[in-house]
Amino acid sequence: MCADVIVAEDDEKQAELVRRYLEREGHAVRIVGDGLAALDAVRHREPDLLVLDVMMPRADGLDVVRVLRAEDRGLPVLMLTARSTEDDLLLGLDLGADDYMTKPYSPRELMARVRTLLRRTRRPAPSPEPAAENPVLRVGALVVDPERQEVSVGGGTVECTPGEFRILAALAAGPDRVFTRQRLLEELHGFDRYISARTVDVHVMNLRKKIERAPRRPERLLTVFGVGYKLTDPAKAARRA
């Protein structure tokens, strides 16, 4: 799966190392050395993936993600950082990063993360044969299409990060079933090993902003206190009440 990848890294040795590994797998790579250059490159090149260091001059990686998501750009972002505290990792995910690796990292693991992100976010060419797997999941007005990696509510498209999509798809496959945080965290197996189950709470908070009319008073994605979360059809719940 060849892709167009931008690497935003101000450490030249690190950048060249990442370039060599990416090009070895057949990807086209452009390297930039600061945050503003990363934003310019994304706007002009429309890449398939951004590999983004957090600590950079002119604009750090967190600011870059914040701007890209504010511009409604859905390209996958893999962040690299020397910071390893849970709060820093969660902040990156909360802003819209799709995956997060802490330095020092194994280049082979980095390439595995890249392959995983590209598989999740790049749609395959249409097949003449109808897909037998991954049926469309419907919970009331919420529709989750695993085959096309699409989400809609009431006919309106909802843009989700790969992590958000995996959690939502798991919940939609078992409507009204309660999922523990640990069970949902298993859906995020591609994420950094240092992240705890609090990661699920961050994704749920972001999902509520996208699928609920009033995120502070959710009707679809509900908390089951002391256990975890469940997805329900608010219209059906109202009829039962």
Coordinates of C-alpha atoms in Angstrom, one line a residue:
M1 CA 0.0 0.0 0.0
C2 CA 2.0 3.0 -1.3
A3 CA 1.1 6.3 0.3
D4 CA 2.1 10.0 0.2
V5 CA 3.6 10.7 3.6
I6 CA 4.7 14.0 5.2
V7 CA 7.3 13.7 8.1
A8 CA 7.4 16.8 10.3
E9 CA 10.5 16.4 12.4
D10 CA 13.2 19.0 13.3
D11 CA 15.8 16.4 14.2
E12 CA 17.5 15.7 10.9
K13 CA 18.9 12.3 11.9
Q14 CA 15.5 11.1 13.1
A15 CA 13.8 12.5 10.0
E16 CA 16.2 10.7 7.7
L17 CA 15.8 7.5 9.6
V18 CA 12.0 7.6 9.3
R19 CA 12.4 8.5 5.6
R20 CA 14.5 5.5 4.9
Y21 CA 12.1 3.1 6.5
L22 CA 9.1 4.7 4.8
E23 CA 10.7 4.7 1.3
R24 CA 11.8 1.1 1.9
E25 CA 8.1 0.2 2.0
G26 CA 7.4 2.1 -1.2
H27 CA 6.0 5.3 0.2
A28 CA 6.7 8.8 -1.2
V29 CA 8.1 11.0 1.6
R30 CA 8.5 14.7 2.1
I31 CA 10.3 16.0 5.2
V32 CA 9.6 19.4 6.8
G33 CA 11.3 20.8 9.9
D34 CA 8.8 23.0 11.7
G35 CA 5.1 23.2 12.5
L36 CA 4.2 26.0 10.0
A37 CA 6.0 24.1 7.2
A38 CA 3.9 21.0 8.1
L39 CA 0.7 23.0 7.8
D40 CA 1.7 24.4 4.4
A41 CA 2.7 21.0 3.1
V42 CA -0.6 19.4 4.2
R43 CA -2.6 22.2 2.6
H44 CA -0.8 22.0 -0.7
R45 CA -0.1 18.3 -1.0
E46 CA -3.1 16.6 0.6
P47 CA -1.1 13.6 1.9
D48 CA -2.3 10.2 3.0
L49 CA -0.5 10.4 6.4
L50 CA 1.3 12.9 8.6
V51 CA 4.0 11.7 10.9
L52 CA 4.3 14.6 13.4
D53 CA 6.9 15.3 16.1
V54 CA 5.4 17.2 19.1
M55 CA 8.4 19.4 20.0
M56 CA 9.1 21.6 16.9
P57 CA 10.0 25.3 16.3
R58 CA 7.5 27.9 15.1
A59 CA 4.4 25.7 15.9
D60 CA 4.5 22.5 18.0
G61 CA 2.8 19.3 16.9
L62 CA -0.2 19.8 19.2
D63 CA -0.9 23.2 17.6
V64 CA -0.6 21.6 14.2
V65 CA -3.2 19.0 15.0
R66 CA -5.5 21.6 16.5
V67 CA -5.4 23.7 13.3
L68 CA -5.8 20.7 11.0
R69 CA -8.9 19.4 12.8
A70 CA -10.3 23.0 13.0
E71 CA -9.9 23.1 9.2
D72 CA -11.9 19.8 9.1
R73 CA -9.0 17.9 7.6
G74 CA -9.4 14.2 8.2
L75 CA -6.0 12.9 7.3
P76 CA -4.5 10.4 9.8
V77 CA -1.8 11.8 12.2
L78 CA 0.8 9.7 13.9
M79 CA 2.5 11.8 16.7
L80 CA 6.0 11.2 17.9
T81 CA 7.2 12.7 21.2
A82 CA 9.7 12.4 24.0
R83 CA 6.9 13.2 26.5
S84 CA 5.6 10.0 28.1
T85 CA 3.1 11.2 30.7
E86 CA -0.4 10.0 30.3
D87 CA -1.8 13.6 30.3
D88 CA 0.4 14.5 27.3
L89 CA -0.7 11.4 25.4
L90 CA -4.4 11.9 26.1
L91 CA -4.1 15.6 25.1
G92 CA -2.7 14.5 21.7
L93 CA -5.6 12.1 21.2
D94 CA -8.1 14.6 22.5
L95 CA -7.0 17.1 19.9
G96 CA -7.5 14.6 17.1
A97 CA -4.3 12.6 16.7
D98 CA -4.9 9.0 15.5
D99 CA -2.0 7.3 17.2
Y100 CA 0.9 8.3 19.4
M101 CA 4.4 6.9 19.9
T102 CA 6.9 7.9 22.6
K103 CA 10.7 8.2 21.9
P104 CA 12.8 6.2 21.8
Y105 CA 10.8 4.0 19.5
S106 CA 11.6 1.0 17.3
P107 CA 11.5 2.0 13.6
R108 CA 10.0 -1.4 12.8
E109 CA 7.1 -0.7 15.3
L110 CA 6.7 2.7 13.7
M111 CA 6.3 1.1 10.3
A112 CA 3.7 -1.3 11.8
R113 CA 1.8 1.6 13.1
V114 CA 1.9 3.3 9.7
R115 CA 0.6 0.2 8.0
T116 CA -2.3 0.0 10.5
L117 CA -3.3 3.6 10.1
L118 CA -3.2 3.4 6.3
R119 CA -5.3 0.2 6.4
R120 CA -7.9 1.9 8.6
T121 CA -8.2 5.1 6.7
R122 CA -7.6 4.4 3.0
R123 CA -10.5 2.8 1.3
P124 CA -9.9 -0.1 -1.0
A125 CA -10.8 0.0 -4.7
P126 CA -14.4 -1.0 -5.3
S127 CA -15.0 -4.7 -5.8
P128 CA -17.4 -6.1 -8.3
E129 CA -18.4 -8.7 -5.7
P130 CA -20.8 -7.7 -2.9
A131 CA -19.2 -7.7 0.5
A132 CA -20.5 -10.5 2.7
E133 CA -18.8 -9.2 5.8
N134 CA -19.1 -6.1 7.9
P135 CA -22.8 -5.3 7.5
V136 CA -24.0 -1.8 8.0
L137 CA -24.8 -1.2 11.7
R138 CA -27.9 0.9 12.6
V139 CA -28.9 2.1 16.1
G140 CA -31.8 4.4 15.5
A141 CA -30.7 7.3 13.3
L142 CA -27.1 6.4 13.8
V143 CA -25.5 4.4 11.0
V144 CA -22.1 2.9 11.1
D145 CA -20.7 1.3 7.9
P146 CA -17.5 -0.7 8.7
E147 CA -16.9 -1.5 5.0
R148 CA -16.7 2.1 4.0
Q149 CA -15.5 3.4 7.4
E150 CA -18.4 5.9 7.4
V151 CA -20.7 7.2 10.2
S152 CA -23.9 9.3 9.8
V153 CA -26.6 10.6 12.1
G154 CA -30.0 11.4 10.6
G155 CA -28.4 11.4 7.1
G156 CA -25.6 13.8 8.1
T157 CA -22.0 12.6 7.8
V158 CA -19.9 12.4 10.9
E159 CA -16.1 12.5 10.6
C160 CA -14.4 10.2 13.1
T161 CA -10.8 9.4 13.8
P162 CA -9.9 5.7 13.4
G163 CA -9.9 5.3 17.2
E164 CA -13.3 6.9 17.6
F165 CA -14.6 4.7 14.7
R166 CA -13.4 1.5 16.2
I167 CA -15.1 2.3 19.6
L168 CA -18.4 3.4 17.9
A169 CA -18.4 0.3 15.7
A170 CA -18.0 -2.0 18.6
L171 CA -20.8 -0.3 20.5
A172 CA -23.1 -0.3 17.5
A173 CA -22.5 -4.0 17.0
G174 CA -24.1 -4.6 20.4
P175 CA -26.8 -1.9 21.0
D176 CA -27.9 -1.6 24.6
R177 CA -25.1 -3.9 25.6
V178 CA -22.8 -2.5 28.3
F179 CA -19.1 -2.5 27.3
T180 CA -16.4 -2.1 30.0
R181 CA -13.6 0.4 29.4
Q182 CA -11.2 -2.4 29.2
R183 CA -13.2 -4.2 26.5
L184 CA -13.3 -1.0 24.5
L185 CA -9.6 -0.4 25.0
E186 CA -9.0 -3.7 23.4
E187 CA -10.5 -2.2 20.2
L188 CA -7.6 0.3 20.3
H189 CA -4.9 -2.3 20.3
G190 CA -2.8 -0.2 17.8
F191 CA -2.3 2.6 20.3
D192 CA 0.7 3.4 22.5
R193 CA 1.1 0.9 25.3
Y194 CA 1.5 3.6 27.9
I195 CA -2.1 4.8 27.5
S196 CA -4.5 3.6 30.1
A197 CA -8.3 3.0 29.9
R198 CA -8.8 6.8 30.4
T199 CA -8.2 6.9 26.6
V200 CA -11.7 5.5 26.1
D201 CA -13.2 8.3 28.1
V202 CA -11.5 10.9 25.8
H203 CA -12.8 9.2 22.7
V204 CA -16.3 8.9 24.1
M205 CA -16.3 12.6 25.0
N206 CA -15.2 13.5 21.5
L207 CA -17.8 11.1 20.0
R208 CA -20.6 12.7 22.0
K209 CA -19.7 16.1 20.5
K210 CA -20.3 14.6 17.1
I211 CA -23.3 12.3 17.5
E212 CA -25.3 13.9 20.3
R213 CA -27.6 16.9 20.1
A214 CA -26.5 17.9 23.7
P215 CA -23.2 16.3 24.5
R216 CA -23.5 17.1 28.2
R217 CA -26.8 15.3 28.3
P218 CA -26.2 12.3 26.0
E219 CA -29.1 10.3 24.7
R220 CA -27.3 7.8 22.5
L221 CA -23.8 7.1 24.0
L222 CA -24.6 6.5 27.7
T223 CA -22.4 6.0 30.7
V224 CA -23.2 3.0 32.9
F225 CA -21.6 4.2 36.1
G226 CA -19.1 1.9 37.6
V227 CA -19.1 -0.3 34.5
G228 CA -18.6 1.4 31.1
Y229 CA -20.6 2.6 28.2
K230 CA -23.5 1.5 25.9
L231 CA -25.1 2.8 22.7
T232 CA -28.8 3.0 22.5
D233 CA -31.6 4.3 20.3
P234 CA -33.1 7.4 22.1
A235 CA -36.4 7.0 20.2
K236 CA -36.8 3.4 21.3
A237 CA -35.9 4.4 24.9
A238 CA -38.5 7.1 24.9
R239 CA -41.2 4.6 23.7
R240 CA -40.2 2.2 26.5
A241 CA -40.5 5.0 29.0

